[in-house]
XYZ file of C-alpha atoms in Angstrom:
107
model
C 0.304 11.863 17.828
C -0.334 8.343 17.564
C -2.078 6.554 15.035
C -5.041 5.365 14.324
C -6.231 1.237 13.630
C -6.303 1.968 9.756
C -2.729 3.740 10.060
C -1.629 0.143 12.357
C -2.950 -2.146 10.240
C -0.807 -0.422 7.519
C 2.266 -0.228 8.462
C 2.129 -3.581 9.713
C 0.200 -5.423 7.150
C 1.612 -3.653 3.269
C 5.211 -3.415 3.723
C 5.269 -7.552 4.875
C 2.734 -7.956 1.648
C 4.610 -5.334 -0.804
C 7.252 -6.895 0.971
C 6.689 -10.751 -0.708
C 4.994 -9.563 -3.921
C 8.026 -7.213 -4.780
C 10.698 -11.140 -4.211
C 9.051 -13.207 -6.296
C 7.386 -10.701 -8.762
C 9.435 -8.536 -11.589
C 9.985 -4.752 -10.778
C 7.242 -4.005 -13.569
C 4.435 -5.875 -12.134
C 5.011 -4.966 -8.599
C 4.333 -1.436 -9.140
C 1.804 -1.949 -11.477
C -0.135 -3.623 -8.395
C 1.003 -1.285 -5.978
C -0.360 1.202 -7.203
C -3.512 -0.310 -8.502
C -3.676 -1.131 -5.092
C -3.215 2.048 -4.373
C -5.814 3.614 -6.015
C -8.438 0.977 -5.241
C -7.529 1.841 -1.625
C -8.179 5.566 -1.886
C -11.653 5.546 -3.461
C -12.783 2.531 -0.840
C -11.385 4.432 1.855
C -12.651 7.786 0.250
C -15.764 6.506 -0.032
C -16.411 4.833 3.280
C -15.083 8.110 5.335
C -17.233 10.317 3.412
C -20.231 8.709 4.443
C -18.816 8.501 7.995
C -18.307 12.407 8.457
C -22.034 13.035 6.328
C -23.582 12.382 10.033
C -21.786 15.225 11.881
C -20.127 17.088 8.523
C -23.082 16.862 5.606
C -21.252 20.033 3.824
C -17.715 19.357 4.723
C -18.025 15.626 4.073
C -16.211 14.878 0.311
C -13.635 17.651 1.810
C -13.067 15.344 4.588
C -12.812 12.063 3.513
C -10.830 12.964 0.642
C -8.289 14.561 3.350
C -8.275 10.914 4.784
C -7.886 9.204 2.159
C -4.903 10.960 1.198
C -3.620 10.430 4.048
C -3.344 6.916 4.267
C -3.261 6.539 0.913
C 0.003 8.522 1.420
C 0.606 6.174 3.812
C 0.289 3.216 2.138
C 2.403 3.911 -0.829
C 4.856 4.450 1.698
C 4.792 0.999 3.419
C 4.700 -0.074 0.128
C 8.068 1.283 -0.632
C 9.517 0.050 2.411
C 8.201 -3.198 1.169
C 10.078 -2.346 -1.764
C 13.455 -0.788 0.109
C 13.207 -4.378 2.161
C 12.834 -6.550 -1.115
C 16.083 -5.419 -2.991
C 18.015 -5.326 0.043
C 17.381 -9.014 1.298
C 17.529 -10.364 -2.740
C 21.181 -8.442 -2.582
C 22.494 -9.403 0.265
C 20.657 -13.061 -0.286
C 20.463 -13.813 -4.008
C 21.237 -17.378 -3.674
C 17.936 -18.021 -1.847
C 15.687 -15.537 -3.521
C 16.161 -15.907 -7.186
C 12.719 -16.851 -8.329
C 11.946 -14.520 -11.224
C 13.339 -16.343 -13.690
C 11.314 -18.945 -12.273
C 7.994 -17.066 -13.079
C 5.928 -17.110 -15.993
C 4.276 -13.862 -16.038
C 2.627 -12.105 -18.759
């Protein structure tokens, strides 16, 4: 089984971006950003997949769009938690380098 272009981009950009999100922002705000962006990702990918499958499978376009979007959103959330794990390890092993949470003024 090989990864398609969307999955390769998810596994490359999402852990890196959420590594910095969880490194610089508090955990509560980082989780809100992760799940809000996952919902947006699901909705956009669902609409694109339903539109693309309309030509070949017009009767199953919503089902195909849902399953493809669900799989990619699961991979997106997994990659976000992978970025959280790396940020957690980094902040525990190097606490004197990355203690930026006390300098941020985030509501």
